[in-house]
PDB file of C-alpha atoms in Angstrom:
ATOM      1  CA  UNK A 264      15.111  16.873 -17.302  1.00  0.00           C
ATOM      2  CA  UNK A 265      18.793  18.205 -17.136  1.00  0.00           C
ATOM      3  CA  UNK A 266      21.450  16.912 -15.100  1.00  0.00           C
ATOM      4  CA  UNK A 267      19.816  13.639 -13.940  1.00  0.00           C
ATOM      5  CA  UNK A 268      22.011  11.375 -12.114  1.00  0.00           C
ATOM      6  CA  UNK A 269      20.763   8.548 -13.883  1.00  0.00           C
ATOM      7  CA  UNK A 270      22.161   5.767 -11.266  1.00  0.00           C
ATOM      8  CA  UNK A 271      20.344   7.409  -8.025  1.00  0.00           C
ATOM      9  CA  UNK A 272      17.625   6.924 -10.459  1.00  0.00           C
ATOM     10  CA  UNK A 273      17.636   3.563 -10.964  1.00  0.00           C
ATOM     11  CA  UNK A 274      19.022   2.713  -7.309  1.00  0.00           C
ATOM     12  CA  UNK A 275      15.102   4.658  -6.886  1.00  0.00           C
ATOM     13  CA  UNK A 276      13.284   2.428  -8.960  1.00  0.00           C
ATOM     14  CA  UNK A 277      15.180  -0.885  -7.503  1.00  0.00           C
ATOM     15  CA  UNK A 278      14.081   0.781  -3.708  1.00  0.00           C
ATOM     16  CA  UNK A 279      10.691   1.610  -4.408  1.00  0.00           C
ATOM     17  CA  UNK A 280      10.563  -1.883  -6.402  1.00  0.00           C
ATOM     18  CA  UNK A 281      11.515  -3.938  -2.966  1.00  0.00           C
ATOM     19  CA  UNK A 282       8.876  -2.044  -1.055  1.00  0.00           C
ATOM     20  CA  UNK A 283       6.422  -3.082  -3.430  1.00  0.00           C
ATOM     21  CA  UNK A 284       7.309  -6.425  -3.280  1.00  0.00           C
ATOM     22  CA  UNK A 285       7.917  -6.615   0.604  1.00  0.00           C
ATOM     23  CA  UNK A 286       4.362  -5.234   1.052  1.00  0.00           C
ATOM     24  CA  UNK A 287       2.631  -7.665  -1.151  1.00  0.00           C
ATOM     25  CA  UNK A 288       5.112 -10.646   0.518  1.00  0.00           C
ATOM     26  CA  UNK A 289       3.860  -9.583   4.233  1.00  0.00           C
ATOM     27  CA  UNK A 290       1.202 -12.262   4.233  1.00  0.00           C
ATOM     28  CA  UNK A 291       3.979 -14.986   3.798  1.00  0.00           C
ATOM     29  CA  UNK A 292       7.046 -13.103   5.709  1.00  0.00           C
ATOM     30  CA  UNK A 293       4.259 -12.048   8.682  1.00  0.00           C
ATOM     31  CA  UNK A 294       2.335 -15.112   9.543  1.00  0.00           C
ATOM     32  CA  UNK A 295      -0.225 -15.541  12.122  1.00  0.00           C
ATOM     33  CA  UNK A 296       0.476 -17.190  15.566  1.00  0.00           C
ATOM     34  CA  UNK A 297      -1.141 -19.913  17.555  1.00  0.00           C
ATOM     35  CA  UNK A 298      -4.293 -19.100  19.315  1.00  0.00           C
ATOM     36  CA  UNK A 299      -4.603 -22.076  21.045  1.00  0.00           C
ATOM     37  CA  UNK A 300      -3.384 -21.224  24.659  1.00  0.00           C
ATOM     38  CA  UNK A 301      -5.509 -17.470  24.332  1.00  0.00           C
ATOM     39  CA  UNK A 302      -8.496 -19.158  23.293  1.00  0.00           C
ATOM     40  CA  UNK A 303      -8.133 -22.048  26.353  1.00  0.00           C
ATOM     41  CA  UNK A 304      -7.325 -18.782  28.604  1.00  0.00           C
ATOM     42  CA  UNK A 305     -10.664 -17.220  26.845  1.00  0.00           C
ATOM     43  CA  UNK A 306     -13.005 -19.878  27.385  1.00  0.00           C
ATOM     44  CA  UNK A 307     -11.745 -20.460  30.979  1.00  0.00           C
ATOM     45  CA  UNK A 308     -12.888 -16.810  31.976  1.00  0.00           C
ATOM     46  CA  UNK A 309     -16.040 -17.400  30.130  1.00  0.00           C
ATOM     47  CA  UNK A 310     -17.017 -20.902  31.695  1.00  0.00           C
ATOM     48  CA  UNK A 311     -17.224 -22.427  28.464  1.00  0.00           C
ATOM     49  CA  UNK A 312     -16.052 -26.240  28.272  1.00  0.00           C
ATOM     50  CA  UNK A 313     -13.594 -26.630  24.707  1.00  0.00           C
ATOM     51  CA  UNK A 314     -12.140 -29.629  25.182  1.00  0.00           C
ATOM     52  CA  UNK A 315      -8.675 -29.945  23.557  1.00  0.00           C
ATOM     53  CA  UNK A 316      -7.883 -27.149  21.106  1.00  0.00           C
ATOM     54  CA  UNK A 317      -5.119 -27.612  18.720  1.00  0.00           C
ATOM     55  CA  UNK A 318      -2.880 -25.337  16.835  1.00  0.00           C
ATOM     56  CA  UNK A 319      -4.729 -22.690  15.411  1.00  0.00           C
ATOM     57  CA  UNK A 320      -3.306 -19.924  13.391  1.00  0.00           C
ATOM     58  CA  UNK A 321      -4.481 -16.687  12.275  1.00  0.00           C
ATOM     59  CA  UNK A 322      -4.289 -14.518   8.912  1.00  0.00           C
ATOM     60  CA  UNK A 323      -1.143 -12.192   9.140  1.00  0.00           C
ATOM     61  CA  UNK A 324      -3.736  -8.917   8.753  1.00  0.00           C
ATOM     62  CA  UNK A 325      -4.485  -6.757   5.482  1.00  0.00           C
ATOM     63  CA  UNK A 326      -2.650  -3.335   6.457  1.00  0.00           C
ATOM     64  CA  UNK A 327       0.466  -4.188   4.876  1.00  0.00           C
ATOM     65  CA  UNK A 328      -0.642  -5.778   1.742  1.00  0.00           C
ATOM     66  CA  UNK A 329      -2.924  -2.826   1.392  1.00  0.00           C
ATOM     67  CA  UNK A 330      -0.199  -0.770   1.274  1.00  0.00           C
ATOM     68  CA  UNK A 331       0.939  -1.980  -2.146  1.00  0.00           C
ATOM     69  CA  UNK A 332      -1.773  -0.342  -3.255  1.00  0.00           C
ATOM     70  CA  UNK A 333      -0.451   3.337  -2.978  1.00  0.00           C
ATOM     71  CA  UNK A 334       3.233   2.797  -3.256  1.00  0.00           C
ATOM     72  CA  UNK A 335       2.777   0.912  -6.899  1.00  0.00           C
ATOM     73  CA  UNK A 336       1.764   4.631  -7.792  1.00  0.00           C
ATOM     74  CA  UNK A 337       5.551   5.361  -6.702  1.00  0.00           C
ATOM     75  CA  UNK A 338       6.862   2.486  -8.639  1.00  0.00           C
ATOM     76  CA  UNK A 339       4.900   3.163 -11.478  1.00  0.00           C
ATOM     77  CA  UNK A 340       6.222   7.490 -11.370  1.00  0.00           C
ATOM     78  CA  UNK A 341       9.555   6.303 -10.750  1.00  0.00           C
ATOM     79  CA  UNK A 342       9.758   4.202 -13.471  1.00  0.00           C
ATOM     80  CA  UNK A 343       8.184   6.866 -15.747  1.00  0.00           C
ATOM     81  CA  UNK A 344      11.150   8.673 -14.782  1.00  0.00           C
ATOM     82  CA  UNK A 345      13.525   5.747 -15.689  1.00  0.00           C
ATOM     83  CA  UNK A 346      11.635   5.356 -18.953  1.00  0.00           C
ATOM     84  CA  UNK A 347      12.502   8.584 -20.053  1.00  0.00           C
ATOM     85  CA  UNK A 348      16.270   7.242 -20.185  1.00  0.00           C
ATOM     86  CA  UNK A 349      15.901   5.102 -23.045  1.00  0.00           C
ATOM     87  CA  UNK A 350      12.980   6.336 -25.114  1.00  0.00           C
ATOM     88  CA  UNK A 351      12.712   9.629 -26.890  1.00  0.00           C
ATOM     89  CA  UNK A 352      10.838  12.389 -25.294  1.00  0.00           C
ATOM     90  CA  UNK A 353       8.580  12.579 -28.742  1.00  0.00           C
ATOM     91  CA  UNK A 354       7.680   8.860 -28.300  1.00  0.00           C
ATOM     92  CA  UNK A 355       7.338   8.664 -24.072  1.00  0.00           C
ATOM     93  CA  UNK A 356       4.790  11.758 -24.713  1.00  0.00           C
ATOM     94  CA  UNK A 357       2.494  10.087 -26.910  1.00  0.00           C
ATOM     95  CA  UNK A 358       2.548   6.612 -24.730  1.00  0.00           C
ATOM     96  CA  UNK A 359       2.898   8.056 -21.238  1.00  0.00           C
ATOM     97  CA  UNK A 360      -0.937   9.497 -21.234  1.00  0.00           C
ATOM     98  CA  UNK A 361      -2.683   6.284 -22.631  1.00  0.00           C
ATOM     99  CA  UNK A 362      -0.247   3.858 -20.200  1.00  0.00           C
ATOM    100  CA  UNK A 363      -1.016   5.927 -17.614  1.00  0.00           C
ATOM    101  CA  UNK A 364      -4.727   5.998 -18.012  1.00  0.00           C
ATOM    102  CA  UNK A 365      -5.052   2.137 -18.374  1.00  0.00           C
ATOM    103  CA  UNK A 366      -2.824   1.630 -14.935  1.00  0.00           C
ATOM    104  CA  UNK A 367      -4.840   4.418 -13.436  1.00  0.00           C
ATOM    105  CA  UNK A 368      -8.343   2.478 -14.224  1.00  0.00           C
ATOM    106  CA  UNK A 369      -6.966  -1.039 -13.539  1.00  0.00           C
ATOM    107  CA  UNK A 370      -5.975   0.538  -9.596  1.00  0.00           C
ATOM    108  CA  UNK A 371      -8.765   2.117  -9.426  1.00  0.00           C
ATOM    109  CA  UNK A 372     -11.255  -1.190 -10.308  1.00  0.00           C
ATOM    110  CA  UNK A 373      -8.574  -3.403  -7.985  1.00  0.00           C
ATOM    111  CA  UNK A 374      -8.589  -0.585  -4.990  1.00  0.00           C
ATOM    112  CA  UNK A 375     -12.597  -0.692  -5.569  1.00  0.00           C
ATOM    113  CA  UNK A 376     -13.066  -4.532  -5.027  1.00  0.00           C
ATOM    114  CA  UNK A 377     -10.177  -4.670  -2.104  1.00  0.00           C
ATOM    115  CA  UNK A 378     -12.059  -2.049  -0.571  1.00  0.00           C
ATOM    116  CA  UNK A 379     -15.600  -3.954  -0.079  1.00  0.00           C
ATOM    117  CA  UNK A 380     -12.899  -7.285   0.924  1.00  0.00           C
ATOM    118  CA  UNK A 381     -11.585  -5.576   4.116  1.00  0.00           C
ATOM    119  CA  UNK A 382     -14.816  -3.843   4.720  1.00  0.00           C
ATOM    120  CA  UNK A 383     -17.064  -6.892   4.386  1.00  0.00           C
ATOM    121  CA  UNK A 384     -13.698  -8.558   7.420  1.00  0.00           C
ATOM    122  CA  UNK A 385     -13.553  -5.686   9.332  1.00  0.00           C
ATOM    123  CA  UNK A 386     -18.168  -6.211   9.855  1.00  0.00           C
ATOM    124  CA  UNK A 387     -17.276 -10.139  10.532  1.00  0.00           C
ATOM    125  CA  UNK A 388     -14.368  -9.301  12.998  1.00  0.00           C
ATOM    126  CA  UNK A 389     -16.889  -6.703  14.764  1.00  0.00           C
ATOM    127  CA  UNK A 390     -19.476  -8.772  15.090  1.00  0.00           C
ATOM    128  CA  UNK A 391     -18.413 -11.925  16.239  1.00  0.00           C
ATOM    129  CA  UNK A 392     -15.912  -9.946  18.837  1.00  0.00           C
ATOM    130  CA  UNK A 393     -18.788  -8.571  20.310  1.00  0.00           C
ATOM    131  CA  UNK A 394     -21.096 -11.804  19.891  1.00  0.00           C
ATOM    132  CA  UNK A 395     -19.934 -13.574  23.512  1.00  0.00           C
ATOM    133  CA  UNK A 396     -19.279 -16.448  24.402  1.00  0.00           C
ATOM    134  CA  UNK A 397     -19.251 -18.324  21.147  1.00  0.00           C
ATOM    135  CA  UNK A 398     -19.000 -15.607  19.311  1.00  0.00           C
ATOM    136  CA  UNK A 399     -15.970 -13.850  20.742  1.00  0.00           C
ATOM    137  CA  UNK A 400     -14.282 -17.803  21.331  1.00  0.00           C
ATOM    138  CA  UNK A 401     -14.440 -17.864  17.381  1.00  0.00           C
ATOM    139  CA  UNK A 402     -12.843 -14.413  16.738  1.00  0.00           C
ATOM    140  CA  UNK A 403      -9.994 -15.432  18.621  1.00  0.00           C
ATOM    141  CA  UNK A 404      -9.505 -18.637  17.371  1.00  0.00           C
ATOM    142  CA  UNK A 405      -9.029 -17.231  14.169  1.00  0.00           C
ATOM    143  CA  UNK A 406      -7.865 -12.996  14.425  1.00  0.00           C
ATOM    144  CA  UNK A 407      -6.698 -13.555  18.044  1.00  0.00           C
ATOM    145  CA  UNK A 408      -2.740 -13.113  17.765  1.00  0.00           C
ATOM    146  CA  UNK A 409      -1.596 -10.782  15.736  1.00  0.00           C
ATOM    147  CA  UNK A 410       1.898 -10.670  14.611  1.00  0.00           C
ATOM    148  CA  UNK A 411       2.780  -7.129  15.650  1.00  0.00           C
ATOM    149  CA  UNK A 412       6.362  -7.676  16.153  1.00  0.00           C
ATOM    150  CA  UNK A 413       7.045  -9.328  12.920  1.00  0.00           C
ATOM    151  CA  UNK A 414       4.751  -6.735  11.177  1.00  0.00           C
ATOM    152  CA  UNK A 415       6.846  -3.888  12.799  1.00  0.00           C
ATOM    153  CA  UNK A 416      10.170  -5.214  11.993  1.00  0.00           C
ATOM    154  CA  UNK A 417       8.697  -5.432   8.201  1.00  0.00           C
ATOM    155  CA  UNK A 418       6.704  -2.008   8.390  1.00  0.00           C
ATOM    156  CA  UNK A 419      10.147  -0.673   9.783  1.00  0.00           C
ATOM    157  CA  UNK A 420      12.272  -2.049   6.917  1.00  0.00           C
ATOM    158  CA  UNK A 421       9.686  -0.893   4.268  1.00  0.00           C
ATOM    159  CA  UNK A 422       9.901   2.645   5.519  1.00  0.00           C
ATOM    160  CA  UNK A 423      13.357   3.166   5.684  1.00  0.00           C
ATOM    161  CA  UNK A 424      13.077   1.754   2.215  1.00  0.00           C
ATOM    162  CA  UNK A 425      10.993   4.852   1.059  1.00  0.00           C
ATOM    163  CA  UNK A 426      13.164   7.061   2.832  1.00  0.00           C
ATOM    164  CA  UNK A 427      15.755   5.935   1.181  1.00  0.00           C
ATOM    165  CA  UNK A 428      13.755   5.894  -2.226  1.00  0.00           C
ATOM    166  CA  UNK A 429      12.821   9.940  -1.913  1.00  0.00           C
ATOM    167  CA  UNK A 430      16.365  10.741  -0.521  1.00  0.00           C
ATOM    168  CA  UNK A 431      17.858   8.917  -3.670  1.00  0.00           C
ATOM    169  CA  UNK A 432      15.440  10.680  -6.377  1.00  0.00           C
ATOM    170  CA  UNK A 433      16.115  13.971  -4.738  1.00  0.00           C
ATOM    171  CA  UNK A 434      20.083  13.377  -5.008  1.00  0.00           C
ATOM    172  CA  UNK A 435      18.843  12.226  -8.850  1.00  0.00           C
ATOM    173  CA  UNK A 436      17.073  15.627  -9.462  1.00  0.00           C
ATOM    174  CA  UNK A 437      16.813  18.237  -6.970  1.00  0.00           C
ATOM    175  CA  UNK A 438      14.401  19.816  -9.131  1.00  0.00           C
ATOM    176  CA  UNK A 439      12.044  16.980  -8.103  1.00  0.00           C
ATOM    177  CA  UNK A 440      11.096  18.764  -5.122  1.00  0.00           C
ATOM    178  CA  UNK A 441       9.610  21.176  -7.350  1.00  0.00           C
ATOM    179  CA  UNK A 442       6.901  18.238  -8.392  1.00  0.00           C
ATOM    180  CA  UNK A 443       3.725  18.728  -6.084  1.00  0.00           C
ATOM    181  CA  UNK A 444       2.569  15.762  -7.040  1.00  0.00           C
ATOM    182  CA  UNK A 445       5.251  14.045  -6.393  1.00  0.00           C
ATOM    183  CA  UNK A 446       6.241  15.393  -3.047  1.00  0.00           C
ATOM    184  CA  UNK A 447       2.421  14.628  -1.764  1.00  0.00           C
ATOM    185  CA  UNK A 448       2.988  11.163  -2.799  1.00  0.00           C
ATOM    186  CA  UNK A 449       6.274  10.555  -0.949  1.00  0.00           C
ATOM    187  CA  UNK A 450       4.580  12.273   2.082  1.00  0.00           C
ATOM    188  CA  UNK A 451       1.206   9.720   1.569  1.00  0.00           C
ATOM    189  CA  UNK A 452       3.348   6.787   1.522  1.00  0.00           C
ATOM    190  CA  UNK A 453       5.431   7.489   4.401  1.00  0.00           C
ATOM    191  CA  UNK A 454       2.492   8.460   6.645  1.00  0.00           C
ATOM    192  CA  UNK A 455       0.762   5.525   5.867  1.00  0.00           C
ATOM    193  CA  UNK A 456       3.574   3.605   7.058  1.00  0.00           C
ATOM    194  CA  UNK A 457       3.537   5.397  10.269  1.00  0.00           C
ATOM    195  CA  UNK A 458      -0.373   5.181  10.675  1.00  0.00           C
ATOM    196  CA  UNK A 459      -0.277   1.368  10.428  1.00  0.00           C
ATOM    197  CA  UNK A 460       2.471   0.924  12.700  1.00  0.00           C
ATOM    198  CA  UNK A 461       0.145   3.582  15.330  1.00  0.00           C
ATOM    199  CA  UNK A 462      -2.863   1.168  14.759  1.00  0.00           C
ATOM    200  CA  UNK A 463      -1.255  -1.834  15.526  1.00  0.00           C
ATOM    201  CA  UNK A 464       0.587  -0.388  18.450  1.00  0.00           C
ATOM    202  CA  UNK A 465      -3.227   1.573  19.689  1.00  0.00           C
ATOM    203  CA  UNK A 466      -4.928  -1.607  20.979  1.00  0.00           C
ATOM    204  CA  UNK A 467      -4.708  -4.866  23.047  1.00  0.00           C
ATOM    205  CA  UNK A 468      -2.921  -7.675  20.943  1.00  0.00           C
ATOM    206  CA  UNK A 469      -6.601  -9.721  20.168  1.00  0.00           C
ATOM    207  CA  UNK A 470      -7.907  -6.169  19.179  1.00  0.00           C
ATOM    208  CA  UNK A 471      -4.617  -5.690  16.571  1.00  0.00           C
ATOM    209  CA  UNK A 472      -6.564  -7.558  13.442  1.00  0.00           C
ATOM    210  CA  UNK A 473      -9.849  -4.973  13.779  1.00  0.00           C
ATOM    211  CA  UNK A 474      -7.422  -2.137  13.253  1.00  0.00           C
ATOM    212  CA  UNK A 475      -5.459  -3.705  10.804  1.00  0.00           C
ATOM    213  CA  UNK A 476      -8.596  -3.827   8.610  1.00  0.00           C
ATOM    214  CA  UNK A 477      -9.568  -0.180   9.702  1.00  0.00           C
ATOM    215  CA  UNK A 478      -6.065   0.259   7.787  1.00  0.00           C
ATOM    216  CA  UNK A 479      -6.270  -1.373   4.909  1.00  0.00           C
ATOM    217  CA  UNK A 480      -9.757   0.406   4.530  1.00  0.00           C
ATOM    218  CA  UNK A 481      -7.874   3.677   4.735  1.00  0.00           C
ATOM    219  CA  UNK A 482      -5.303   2.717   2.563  1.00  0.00           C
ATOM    220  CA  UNK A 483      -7.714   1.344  -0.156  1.00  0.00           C
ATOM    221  CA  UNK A 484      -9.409   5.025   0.000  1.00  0.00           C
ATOM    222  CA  UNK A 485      -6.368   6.407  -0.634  1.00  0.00           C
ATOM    223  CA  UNK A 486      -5.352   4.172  -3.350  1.00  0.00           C
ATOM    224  CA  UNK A 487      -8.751   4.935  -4.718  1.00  0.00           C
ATOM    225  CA  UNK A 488      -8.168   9.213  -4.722  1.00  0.00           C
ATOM    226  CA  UNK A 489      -4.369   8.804  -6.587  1.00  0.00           C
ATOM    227  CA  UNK A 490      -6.123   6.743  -9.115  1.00  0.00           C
ATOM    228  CA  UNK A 491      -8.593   9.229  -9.618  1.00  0.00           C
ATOM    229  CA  UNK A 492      -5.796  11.735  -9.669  1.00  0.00           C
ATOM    230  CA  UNK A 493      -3.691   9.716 -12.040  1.00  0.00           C
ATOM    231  CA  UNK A 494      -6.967   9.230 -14.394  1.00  0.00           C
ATOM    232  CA  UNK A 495      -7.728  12.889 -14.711  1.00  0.00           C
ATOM    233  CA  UNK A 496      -4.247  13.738 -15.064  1.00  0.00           C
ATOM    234  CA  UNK A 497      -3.356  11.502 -18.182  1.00  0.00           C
ATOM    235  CA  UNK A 498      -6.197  13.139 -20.473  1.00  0.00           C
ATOM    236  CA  UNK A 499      -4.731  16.548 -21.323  1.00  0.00           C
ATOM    237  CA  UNK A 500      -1.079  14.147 -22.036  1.00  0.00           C
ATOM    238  CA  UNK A 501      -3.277  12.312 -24.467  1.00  0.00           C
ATOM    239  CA  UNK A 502      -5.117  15.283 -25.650  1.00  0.00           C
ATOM    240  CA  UNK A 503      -1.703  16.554 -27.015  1.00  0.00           C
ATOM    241  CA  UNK A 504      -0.491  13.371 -27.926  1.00  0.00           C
ATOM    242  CA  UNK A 505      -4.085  13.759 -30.557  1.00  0.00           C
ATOM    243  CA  UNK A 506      -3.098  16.522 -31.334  1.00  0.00           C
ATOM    244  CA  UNK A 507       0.432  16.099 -32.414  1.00  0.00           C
ATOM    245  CA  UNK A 508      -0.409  13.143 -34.369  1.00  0.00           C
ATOM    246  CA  UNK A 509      -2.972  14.903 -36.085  1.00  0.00           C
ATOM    247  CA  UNK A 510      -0.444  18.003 -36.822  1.00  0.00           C
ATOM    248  CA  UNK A 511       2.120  15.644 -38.051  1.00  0.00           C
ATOM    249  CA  UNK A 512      -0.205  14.207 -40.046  1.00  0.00           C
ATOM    250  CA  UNK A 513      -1.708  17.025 -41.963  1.00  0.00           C
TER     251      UNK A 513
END
């Protein structure tokens, strides 16, 4: 790889490693807030009779979570990279393709199932927002506040974390901008970020959930196409791995 600065490398892997872990932690750093007084407010304007309605709290959305799901690509091609630091070129080549396959099928069967979880919400939330009284009463006791300024402050610190995890593996390798594959992946991630943030920002606060789980929907897609990529890209690496073996071998 020639003249890798091999600690802008590993400050990479330790960036893209917190984003990672941020992402999957938004459920508990991001929780929902009390519906209670927007549900009293709701069934006032509908003339329905509730009663008392106690605290009520919502989920904290999908989006963010769903996220995980493209940047553990980056994790897992930034630590490639790191790998490459302490095991022999000869050795990483005939792993690389056969670890990479595995971690490309295992994303691809979890982005599959995640995929029919949000889509299977996102019909519920649809339908019982547009199923008034009762049914519009229950979406809001349960998806009705959204924790959009919580979620930005996260989504805000996650992608100055990726900025800060392409700026440090281009000061690692310049020659890194040279990697398609790798600059398409930096530029997924980071506009993902941005979409989310746009689609919680796009509608009223009770509407914020619905387009939270039109997010995660995208972001499962997307998830879906790099594993696909990563699949078909590890077979010619363990094509030659074969065929090395085989040569050293005979």
């Amino acid at each position: 790889m020639g003249e890798l600065r091999k600690p802008f490398l590993l400050l990479a892997l330790l960036a893209v490693l917190l984003v990672v872990g941020l992402e999957l932690g938004a459920a508990l750093l991001t929780g929902g807030g009390d519906a209670g007084g927007a549900l009293r407010d709701s069934a006032g304007q509908l003339d329905v009779e509730l009663g008392d309605v106690g605290s009520v709290t919502q989920p904290s959305g999908r989006g963010t979570g769903y996220l995980a799901l493209i940047d553990v690509v980056a994790l897992w091609t930034t630590g490639l990279f790191c790998l490459s630091l302490v095991v022999p070129d000869r050795i990483q080549g005939r792993v690389q393709g056969v670890a990479t396959l595995v971690f490309a099928v295992l994303l691809l069967i979890a982005s599959v199932v995640l995929l029919l979880v949000a889509f299977v919400e996102l019909t519920v939330l649809v339908s019982l927002f547009l199923a008034a009284p009762f049914g519009t009463l229950a979406y809001l006791a349960v998806w009705g506040f959204f924790p959009v300024g919580e979620a930005a402050v996260l989504l805000g610190l996650v992608l100055l974390l990726k900025l800060v995890w392409a700026g440090l593996l281009v000061l690692a390798q310049p020659r890194f901008l040279q990697n398609r594959g790798l600059v398409l992946l930096m530029l997924t991630t980071l506009l993902c970020t941005v979409l989310l943030e746009f689609l919680h920002r796009l509608v009223p606060g009770i509407l914020v959930s619905i387009t939270d789980d039109v997010g995660a929907l995208v972001f499962a897609v997307v998830a879906i196409v790099w594993s696909l990529v990563l699949l078909i890209g590890s077979i010619p690496a363990i094509v030659k791995a074969l065929r090395t073996t085989a040569t050293t071998s005979g």
